[in-house]
mmCIF file of C-alpha atoms in Angstrom:
data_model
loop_
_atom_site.group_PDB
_atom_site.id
_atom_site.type_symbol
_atom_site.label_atom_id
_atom_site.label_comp_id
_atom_site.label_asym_id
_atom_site.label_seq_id
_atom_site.Cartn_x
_atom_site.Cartn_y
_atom_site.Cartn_z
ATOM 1 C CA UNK G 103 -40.386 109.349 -41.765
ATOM 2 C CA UNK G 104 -36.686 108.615 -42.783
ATOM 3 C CA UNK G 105 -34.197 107.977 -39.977
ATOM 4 C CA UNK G 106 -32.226 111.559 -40.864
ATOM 5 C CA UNK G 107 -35.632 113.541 -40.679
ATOM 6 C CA UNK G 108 -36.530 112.094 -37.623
ATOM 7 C CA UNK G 109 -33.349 113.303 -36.056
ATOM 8 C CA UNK G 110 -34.215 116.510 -37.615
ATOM 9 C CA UNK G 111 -37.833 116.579 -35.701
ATOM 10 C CA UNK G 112 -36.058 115.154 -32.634
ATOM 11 C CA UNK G 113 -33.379 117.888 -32.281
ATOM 12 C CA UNK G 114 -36.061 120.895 -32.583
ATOM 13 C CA UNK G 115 -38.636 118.786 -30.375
ATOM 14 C CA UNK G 116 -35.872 118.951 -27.749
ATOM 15 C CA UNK G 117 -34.010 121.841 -28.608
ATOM 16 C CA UNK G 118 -32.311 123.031 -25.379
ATOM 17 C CA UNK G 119 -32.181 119.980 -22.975
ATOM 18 C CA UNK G 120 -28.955 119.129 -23.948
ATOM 19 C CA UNK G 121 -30.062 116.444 -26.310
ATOM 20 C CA UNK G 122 -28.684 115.497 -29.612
ATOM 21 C CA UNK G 123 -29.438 113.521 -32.870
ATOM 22 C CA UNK G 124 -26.924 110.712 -33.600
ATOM 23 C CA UNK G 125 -26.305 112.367 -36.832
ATOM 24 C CA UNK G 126 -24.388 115.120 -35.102
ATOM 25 C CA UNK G 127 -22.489 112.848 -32.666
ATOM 26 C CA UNK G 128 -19.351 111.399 -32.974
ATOM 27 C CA UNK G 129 -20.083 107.699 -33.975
ATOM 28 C CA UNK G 130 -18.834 104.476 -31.886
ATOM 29 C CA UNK G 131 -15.938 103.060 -33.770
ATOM 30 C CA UNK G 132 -17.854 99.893 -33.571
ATOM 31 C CA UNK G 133 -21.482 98.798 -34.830
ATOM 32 C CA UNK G 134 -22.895 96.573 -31.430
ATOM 33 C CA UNK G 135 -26.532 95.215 -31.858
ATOM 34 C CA UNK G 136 -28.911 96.889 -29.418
ATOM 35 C CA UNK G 137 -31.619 94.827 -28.010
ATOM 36 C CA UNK G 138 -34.457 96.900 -27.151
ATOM 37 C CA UNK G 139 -38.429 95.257 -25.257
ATOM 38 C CA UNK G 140 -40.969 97.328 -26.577
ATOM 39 C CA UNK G 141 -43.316 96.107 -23.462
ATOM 40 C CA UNK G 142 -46.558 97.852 -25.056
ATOM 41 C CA UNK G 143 -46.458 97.324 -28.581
ATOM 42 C CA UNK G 144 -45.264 94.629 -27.831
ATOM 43 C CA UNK G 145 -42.128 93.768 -30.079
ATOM 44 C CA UNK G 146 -38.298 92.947 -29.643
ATOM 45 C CA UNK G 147 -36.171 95.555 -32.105
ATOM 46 C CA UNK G 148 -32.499 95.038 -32.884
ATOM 47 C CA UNK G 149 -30.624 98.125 -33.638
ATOM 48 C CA UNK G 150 -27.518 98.910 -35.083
ATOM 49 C CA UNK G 151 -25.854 101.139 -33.038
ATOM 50 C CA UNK G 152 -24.004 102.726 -35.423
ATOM 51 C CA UNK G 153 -26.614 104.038 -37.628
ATOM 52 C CA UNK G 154 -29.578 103.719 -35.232
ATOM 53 C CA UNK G 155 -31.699 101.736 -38.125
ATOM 54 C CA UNK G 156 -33.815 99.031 -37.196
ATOM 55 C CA UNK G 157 -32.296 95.722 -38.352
ATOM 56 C CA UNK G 158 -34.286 93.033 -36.751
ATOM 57 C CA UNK G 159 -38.083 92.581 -35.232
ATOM 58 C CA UNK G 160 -39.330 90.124 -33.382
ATOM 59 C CA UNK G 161 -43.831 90.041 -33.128
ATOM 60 C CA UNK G 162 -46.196 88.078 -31.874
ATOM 61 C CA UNK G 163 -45.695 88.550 -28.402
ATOM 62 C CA UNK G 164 -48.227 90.254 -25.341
ATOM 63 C CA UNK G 165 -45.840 91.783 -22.899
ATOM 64 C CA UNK G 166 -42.464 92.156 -22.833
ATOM 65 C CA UNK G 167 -40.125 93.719 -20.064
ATOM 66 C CA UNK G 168 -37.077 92.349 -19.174
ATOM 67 C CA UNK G 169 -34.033 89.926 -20.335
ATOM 68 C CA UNK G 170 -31.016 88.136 -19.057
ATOM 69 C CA UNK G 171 -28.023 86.818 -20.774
ATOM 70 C CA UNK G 172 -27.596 82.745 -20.193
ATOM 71 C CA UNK G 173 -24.041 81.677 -17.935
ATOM 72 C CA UNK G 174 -23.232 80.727 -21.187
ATOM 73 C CA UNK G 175 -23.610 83.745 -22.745
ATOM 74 C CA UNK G 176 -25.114 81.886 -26.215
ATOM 75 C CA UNK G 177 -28.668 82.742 -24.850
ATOM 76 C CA UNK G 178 -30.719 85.792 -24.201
ATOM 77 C CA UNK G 179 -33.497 85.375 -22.251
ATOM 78 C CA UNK G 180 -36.618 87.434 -22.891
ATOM 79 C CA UNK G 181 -39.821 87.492 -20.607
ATOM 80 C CA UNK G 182 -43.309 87.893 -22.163
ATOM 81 C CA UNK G 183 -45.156 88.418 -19.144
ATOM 82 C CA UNK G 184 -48.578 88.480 -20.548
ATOM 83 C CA UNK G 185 -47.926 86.037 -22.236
ATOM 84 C CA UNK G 186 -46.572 83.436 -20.046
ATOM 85 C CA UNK G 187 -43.836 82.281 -21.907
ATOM 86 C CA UNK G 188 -39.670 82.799 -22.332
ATOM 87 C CA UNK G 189 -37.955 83.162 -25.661
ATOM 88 C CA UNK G 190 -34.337 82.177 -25.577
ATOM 89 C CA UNK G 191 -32.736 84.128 -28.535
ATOM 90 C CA UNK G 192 -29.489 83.655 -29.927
ATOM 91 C CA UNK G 193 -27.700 86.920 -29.263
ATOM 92 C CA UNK G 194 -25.735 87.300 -32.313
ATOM 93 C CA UNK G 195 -28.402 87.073 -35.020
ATOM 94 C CA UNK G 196 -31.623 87.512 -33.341
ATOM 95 C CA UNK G 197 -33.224 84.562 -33.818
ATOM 96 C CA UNK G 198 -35.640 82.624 -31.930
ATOM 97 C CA UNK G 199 -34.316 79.285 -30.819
ATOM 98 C CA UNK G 200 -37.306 77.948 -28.920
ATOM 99 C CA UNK G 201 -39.797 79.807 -26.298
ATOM 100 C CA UNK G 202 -40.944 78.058 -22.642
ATOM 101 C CA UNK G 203 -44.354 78.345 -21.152
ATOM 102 C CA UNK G 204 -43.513 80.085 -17.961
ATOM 103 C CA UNK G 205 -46.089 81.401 -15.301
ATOM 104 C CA UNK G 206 -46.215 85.262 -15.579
ATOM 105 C CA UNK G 207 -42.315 85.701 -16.350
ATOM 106 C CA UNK G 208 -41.696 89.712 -15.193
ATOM 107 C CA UNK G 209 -38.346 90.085 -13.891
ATOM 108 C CA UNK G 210 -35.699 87.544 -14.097
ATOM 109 C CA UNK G 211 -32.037 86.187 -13.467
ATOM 110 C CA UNK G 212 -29.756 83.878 -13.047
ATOM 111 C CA UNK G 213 -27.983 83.226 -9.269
ATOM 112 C CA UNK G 214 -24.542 84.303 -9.612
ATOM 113 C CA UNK G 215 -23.134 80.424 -9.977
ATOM 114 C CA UNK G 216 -25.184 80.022 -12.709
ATOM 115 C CA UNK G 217 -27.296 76.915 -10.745
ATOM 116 C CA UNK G 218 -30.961 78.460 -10.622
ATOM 117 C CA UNK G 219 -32.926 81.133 -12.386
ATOM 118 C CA UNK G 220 -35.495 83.025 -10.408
ATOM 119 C CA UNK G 221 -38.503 84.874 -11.619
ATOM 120 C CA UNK G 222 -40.211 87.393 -9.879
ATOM 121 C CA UNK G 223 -44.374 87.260 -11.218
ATOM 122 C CA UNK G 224 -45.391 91.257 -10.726
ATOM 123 C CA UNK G 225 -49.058 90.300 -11.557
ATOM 124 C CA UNK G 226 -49.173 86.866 -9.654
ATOM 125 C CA UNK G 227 -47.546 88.017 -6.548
ATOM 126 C CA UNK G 228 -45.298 84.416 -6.860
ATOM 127 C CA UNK G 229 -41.681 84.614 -6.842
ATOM 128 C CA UNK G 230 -40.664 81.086 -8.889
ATOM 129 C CA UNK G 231 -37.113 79.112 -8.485
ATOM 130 C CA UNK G 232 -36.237 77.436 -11.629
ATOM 131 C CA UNK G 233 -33.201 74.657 -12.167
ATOM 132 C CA UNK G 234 -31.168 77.002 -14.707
ATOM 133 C CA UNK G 235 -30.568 73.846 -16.990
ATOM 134 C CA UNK G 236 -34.649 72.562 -17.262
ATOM 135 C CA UNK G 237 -35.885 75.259 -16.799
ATOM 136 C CA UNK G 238 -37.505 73.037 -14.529
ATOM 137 C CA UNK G 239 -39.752 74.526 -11.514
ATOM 138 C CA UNK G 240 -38.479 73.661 -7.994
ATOM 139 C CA UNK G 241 -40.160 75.851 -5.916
ATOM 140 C CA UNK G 242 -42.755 78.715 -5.781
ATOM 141 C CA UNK G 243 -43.153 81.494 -3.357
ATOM 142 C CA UNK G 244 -46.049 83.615 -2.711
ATOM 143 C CA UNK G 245 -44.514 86.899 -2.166
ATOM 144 C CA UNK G 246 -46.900 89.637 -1.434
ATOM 145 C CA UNK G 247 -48.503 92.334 -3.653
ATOM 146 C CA UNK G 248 -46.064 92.811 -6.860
ATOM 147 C CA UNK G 249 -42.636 91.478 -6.639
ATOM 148 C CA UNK G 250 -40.535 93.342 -8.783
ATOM 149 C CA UNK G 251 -36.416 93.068 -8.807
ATOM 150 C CA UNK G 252 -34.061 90.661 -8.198
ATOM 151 C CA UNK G 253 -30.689 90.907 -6.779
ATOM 152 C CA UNK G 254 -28.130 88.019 -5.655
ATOM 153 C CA UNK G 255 -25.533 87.268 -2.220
ATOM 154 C CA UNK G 256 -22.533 86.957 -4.114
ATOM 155 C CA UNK G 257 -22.319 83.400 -2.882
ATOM 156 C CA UNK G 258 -25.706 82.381 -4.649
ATOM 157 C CA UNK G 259 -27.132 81.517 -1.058
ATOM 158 C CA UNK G 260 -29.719 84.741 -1.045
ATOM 159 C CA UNK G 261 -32.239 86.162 -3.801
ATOM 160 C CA UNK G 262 -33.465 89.560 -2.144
ATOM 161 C CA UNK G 263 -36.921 90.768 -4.217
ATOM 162 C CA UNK G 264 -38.222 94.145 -3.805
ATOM 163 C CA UNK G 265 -42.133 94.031 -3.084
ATOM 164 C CA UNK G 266 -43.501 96.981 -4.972
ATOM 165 C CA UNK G 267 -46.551 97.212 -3.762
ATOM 166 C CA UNK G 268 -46.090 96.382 -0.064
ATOM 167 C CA UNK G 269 -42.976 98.286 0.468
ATOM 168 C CA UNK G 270 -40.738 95.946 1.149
ATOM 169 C CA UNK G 271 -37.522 93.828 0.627
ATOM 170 C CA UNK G 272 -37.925 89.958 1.038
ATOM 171 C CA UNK G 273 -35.032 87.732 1.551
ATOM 172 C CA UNK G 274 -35.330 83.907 0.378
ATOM 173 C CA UNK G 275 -32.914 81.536 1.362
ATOM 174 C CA UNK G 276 -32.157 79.411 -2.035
ATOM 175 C CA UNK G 277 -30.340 76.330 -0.109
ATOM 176 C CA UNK G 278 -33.335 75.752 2.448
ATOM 177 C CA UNK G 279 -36.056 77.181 0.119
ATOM 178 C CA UNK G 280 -37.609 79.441 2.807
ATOM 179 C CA UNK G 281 -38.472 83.230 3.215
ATOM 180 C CA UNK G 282 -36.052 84.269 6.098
ATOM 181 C CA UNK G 283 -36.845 87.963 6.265
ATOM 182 C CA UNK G 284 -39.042 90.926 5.099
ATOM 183 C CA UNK G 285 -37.692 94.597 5.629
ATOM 184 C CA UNK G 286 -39.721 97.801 5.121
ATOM 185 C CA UNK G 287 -37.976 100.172 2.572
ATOM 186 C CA UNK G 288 -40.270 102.978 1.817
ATOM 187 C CA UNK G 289 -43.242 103.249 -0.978
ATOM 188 C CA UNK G 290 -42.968 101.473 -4.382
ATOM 189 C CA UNK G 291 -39.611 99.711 -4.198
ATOM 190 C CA UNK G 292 -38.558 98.569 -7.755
ATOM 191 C CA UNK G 293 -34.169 98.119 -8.780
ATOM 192 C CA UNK G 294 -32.218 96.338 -6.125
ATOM 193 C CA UNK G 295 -28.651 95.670 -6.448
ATOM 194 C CA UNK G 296 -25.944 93.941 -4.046
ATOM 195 C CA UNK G 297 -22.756 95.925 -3.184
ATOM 196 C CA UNK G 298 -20.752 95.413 -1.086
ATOM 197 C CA UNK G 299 -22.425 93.782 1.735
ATOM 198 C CA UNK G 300 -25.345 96.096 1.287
ATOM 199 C CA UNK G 301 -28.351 96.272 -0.816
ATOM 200 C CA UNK G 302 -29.339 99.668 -3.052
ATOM 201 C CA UNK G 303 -32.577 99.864 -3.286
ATOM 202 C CA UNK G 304 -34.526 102.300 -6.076
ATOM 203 C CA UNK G 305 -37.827 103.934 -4.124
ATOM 204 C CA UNK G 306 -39.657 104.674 -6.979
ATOM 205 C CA UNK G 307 -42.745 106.773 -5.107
ATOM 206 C CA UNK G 308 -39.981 108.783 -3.671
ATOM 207 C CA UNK G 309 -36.980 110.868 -4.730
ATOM 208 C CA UNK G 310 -34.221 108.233 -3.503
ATOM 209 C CA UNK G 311 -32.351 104.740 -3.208
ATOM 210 C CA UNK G 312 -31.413 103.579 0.041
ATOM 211 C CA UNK G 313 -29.407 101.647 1.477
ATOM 212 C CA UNK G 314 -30.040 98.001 3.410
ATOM 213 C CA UNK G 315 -28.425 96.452 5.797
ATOM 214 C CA UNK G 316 -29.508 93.042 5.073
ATOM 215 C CA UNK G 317 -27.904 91.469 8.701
ATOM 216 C CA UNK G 318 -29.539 93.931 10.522
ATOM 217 C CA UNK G 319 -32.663 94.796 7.949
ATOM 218 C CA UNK G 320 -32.098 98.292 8.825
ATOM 219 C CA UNK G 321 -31.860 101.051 6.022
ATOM 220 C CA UNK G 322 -28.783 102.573 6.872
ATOM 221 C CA UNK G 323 -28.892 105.857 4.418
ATOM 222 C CA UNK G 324 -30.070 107.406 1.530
ATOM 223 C CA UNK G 325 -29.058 108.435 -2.348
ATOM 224 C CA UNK G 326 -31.032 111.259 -3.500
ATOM 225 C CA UNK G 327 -31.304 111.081 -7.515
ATOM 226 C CA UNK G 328 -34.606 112.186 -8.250
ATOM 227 C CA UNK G 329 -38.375 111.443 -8.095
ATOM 228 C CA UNK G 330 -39.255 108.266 -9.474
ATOM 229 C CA UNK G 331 -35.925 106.311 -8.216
ATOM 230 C CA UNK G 332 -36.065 103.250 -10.250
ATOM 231 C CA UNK G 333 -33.330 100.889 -11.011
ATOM 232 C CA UNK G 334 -29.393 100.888 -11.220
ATOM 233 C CA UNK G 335 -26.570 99.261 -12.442
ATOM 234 C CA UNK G 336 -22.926 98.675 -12.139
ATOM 235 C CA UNK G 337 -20.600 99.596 -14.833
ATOM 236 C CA UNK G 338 -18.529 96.807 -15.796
ATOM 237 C CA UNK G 339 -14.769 98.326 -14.844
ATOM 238 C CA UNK G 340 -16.318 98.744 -11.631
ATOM 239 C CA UNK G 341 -16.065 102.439 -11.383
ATOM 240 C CA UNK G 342 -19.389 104.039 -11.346
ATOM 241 C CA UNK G 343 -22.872 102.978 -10.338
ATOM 242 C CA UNK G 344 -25.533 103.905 -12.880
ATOM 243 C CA UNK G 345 -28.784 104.942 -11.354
ATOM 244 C CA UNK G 346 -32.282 106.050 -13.221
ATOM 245 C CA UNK G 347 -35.340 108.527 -12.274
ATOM 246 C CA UNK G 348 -38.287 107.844 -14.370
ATOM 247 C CA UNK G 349 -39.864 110.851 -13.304
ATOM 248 C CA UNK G 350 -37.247 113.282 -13.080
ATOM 249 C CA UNK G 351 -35.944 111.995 -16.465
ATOM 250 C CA UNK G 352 -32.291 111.916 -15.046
ATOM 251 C CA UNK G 353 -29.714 109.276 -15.030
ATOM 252 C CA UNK G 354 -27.109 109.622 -11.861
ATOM 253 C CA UNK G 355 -23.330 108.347 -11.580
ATOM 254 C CA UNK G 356 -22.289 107.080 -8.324
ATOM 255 C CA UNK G 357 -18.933 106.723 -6.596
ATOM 256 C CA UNK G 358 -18.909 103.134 -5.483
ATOM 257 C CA UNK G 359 -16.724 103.865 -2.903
ATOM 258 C CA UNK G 360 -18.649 106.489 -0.995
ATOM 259 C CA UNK G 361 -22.131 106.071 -2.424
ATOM 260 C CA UNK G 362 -22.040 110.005 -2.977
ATOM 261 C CA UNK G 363 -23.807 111.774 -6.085
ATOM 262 C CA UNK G 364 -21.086 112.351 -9.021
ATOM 263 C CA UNK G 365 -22.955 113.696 -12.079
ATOM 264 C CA UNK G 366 -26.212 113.885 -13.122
ATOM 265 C CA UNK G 367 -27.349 113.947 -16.691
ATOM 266 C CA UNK G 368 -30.787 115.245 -17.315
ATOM 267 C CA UNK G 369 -31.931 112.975 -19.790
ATOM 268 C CA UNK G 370 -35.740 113.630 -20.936
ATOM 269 C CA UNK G 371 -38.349 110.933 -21.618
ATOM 270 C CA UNK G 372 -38.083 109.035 -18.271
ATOM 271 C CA UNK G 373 -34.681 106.394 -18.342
ATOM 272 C CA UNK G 374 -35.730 102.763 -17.297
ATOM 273 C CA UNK G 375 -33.456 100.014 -17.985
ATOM 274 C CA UNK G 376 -29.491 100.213 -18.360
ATOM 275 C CA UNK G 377 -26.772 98.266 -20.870
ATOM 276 C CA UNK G 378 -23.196 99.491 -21.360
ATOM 277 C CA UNK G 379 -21.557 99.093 -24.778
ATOM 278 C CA UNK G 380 -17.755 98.212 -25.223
ATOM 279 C CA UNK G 381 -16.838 101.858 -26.047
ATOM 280 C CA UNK G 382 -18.114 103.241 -22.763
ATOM 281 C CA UNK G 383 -21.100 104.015 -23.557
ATOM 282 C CA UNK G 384 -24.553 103.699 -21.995
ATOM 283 C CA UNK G 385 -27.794 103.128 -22.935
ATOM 284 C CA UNK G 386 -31.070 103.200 -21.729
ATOM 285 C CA UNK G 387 -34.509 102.624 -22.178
ATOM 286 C CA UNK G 388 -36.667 105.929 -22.211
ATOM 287 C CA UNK G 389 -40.219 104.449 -20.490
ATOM 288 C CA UNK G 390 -42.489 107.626 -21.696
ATOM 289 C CA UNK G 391 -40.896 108.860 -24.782
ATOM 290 C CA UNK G 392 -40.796 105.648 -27.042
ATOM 291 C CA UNK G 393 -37.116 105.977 -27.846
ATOM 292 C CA UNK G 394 -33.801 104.699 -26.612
ATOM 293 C CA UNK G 395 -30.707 107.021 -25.541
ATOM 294 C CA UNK G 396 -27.449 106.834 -25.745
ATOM 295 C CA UNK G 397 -25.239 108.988 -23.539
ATOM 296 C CA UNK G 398 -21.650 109.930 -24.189
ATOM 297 C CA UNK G 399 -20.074 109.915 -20.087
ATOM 298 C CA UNK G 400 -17.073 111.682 -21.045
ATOM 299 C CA UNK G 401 -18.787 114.527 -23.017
ATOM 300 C CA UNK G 402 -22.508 113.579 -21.185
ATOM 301 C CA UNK G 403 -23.682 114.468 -24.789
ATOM 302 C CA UNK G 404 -27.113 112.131 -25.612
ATOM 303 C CA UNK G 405 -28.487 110.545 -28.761
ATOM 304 C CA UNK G 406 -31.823 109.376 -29.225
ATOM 305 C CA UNK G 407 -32.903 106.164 -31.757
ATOM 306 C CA UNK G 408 -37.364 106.169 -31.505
ATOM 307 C CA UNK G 409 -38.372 102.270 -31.066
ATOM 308 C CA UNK G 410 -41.773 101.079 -29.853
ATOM 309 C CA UNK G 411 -44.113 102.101 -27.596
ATOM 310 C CA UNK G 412 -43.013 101.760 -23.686
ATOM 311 C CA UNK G 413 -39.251 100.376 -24.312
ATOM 312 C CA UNK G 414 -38.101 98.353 -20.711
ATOM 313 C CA UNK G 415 -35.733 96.170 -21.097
ATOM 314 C CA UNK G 416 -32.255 96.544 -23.191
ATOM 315 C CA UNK G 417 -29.569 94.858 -24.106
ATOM 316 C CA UNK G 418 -25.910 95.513 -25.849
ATOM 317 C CA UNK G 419 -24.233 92.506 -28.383
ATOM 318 C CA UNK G 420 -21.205 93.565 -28.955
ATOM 319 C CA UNK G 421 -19.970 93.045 -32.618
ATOM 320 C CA UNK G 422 -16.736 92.706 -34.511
ATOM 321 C CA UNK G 423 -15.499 96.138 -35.840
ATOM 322 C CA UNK G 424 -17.088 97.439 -39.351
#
């Protein structure tokens, strides 16, 4: 099916949700490449996000789920879980520059001074530290029943994981190379994020995020988006946090400030993973629909691009104007 008939389909398949084809919205004045992990098919796509055509694929993988930009920035770093291995990518052009073995790579990141990458293995219960420059294994944790999420102290001291399938936040202490603390969150914890001397965490067999204390380990409150609270994101002026509901299908904008509900966009198909693009917009992964969205914050109009089968992880390039 051509790219314009699809859109057709797609506008009558969700005619009255509030979603629209890209053929109908205004277009970014800029084409960015849009790095999308179909985790099931498995494949790596690169789109161009002007005209939503596929420009770039990347098989021969198992598993596929999430991705990190190098310190560098020259390097994108994609995890094939299943298959126990990293490709580094160069983010530009797509291609593959070499691939690590890795044990069980799910999530991953890099500590905020750039020193260590940590891995978090969702199907080997180990949480590895990696020198950033090898990648060269210095330590390995056993971490319970399905680490899931990273997030990072601002002064690289602390990776906090989320424990999905014991409930839990664990704290590891990068300098001494010891688990410090374990906090109970609530049922399926998966997105963590550090702000502002707390931790948000996404309680994906509930409705919520809340929010940890990590001094005291206390959860302090709660951020009611939707069931299925996944994952979320800051945008990069700052202003608004991004938060996803798989199950709800909704995508939430938070005031930083006050941690209070803004907007919600009902976005259909179950939103995963976040990127932003240089013209404001953002993107996301749609888990259950095979497709990526893009939505418009200042109108909250969204555009849907179909990919692979079970898209997770994503990724914006920005490119020079067309």
């Amino acid at each position: 099916m051509s790219f314009r008939k699809m859109l057709h389909h797609l506008r009558g398949a969700l005619c009255g949700v509030g979603v629209i084809g890209l053929a109908v919205a205004a277009a970014p004045a800029r084409a960015d490449l849009v790095y999308v992990l179909n985790s099931t098919d498995p494949s790596i796509v690169k789109i161009d996000s002007r005209t939503g055509e596929e420009v770039r694929r990347i098989e021969g993988l198992r598993e596929v789920h999430h991705l990190v930009l190098s310190p560098d920035r020259k390097e994108l770093l994609i995890a094939d879980s299943a298959g126990n291995e990293i490709l580094y990518v160069e983010p530009a052009t797509g291609t593959v520059l070499r691939r690590e073995r890795i044990s069980n790579p799910y999530h991953l990141d890099f500590t905020p001074d750039g020193r260590l990458l940590v891995i978090a293995s969702l199907r080997r219960g180990q949480v590895d530290i990696y020198d950033a420059n090898g990648p060269r294994l210095l330590e390995r944790f056993r971490a319970g029943n399905k680490p899931s999420h990273i997030a990072f102290s601002p002064d690289s001291r602390f990776a906090y994981i989320t424990i999905q399938g014991d409930g839990t936040v664990m704290a590891i202490d990068l300098q001494e190379r010891r688990m410090v603390w374990q906090a109970n969150v609530g049922p399926e914890p998966a997105g963590i994020l550090w702000h502002r001397g707390r931790l948000i965490v996404g309680i994906m067999g509930r409705d919520h995020f809340v929010v940890l204390n990590p001094e005291t380990r206390q959860v302090e409150s709660t951020i009611r988006v939707g069931r299925g609270a996944h994952t979320i994101f800051p945008s990069p002026d700052g202003k608004t946090l991004w938060a996803t509901s798989r199950v709800q299908s909704r995508i939430a904008e938070i005031e930083p400030d006050t941690l209070q509900v803004r907007r919600v966009h009902e976005v259909p198909g179950g939103p995963d993973c976040i990127a932003f693009a240089p013209d404001g917009a953002v993107w996301t992964t749609l888990r259950w629909a095979g497709r990526i969205a893009r939505l418009d914050p200042a109108s909250g109009e969204v555009s849907t691009i179909r990919v692979g089968r079970s898209p997770h992880g994503i990724f914006v390039q920005p490119r020079a104007a067309q």
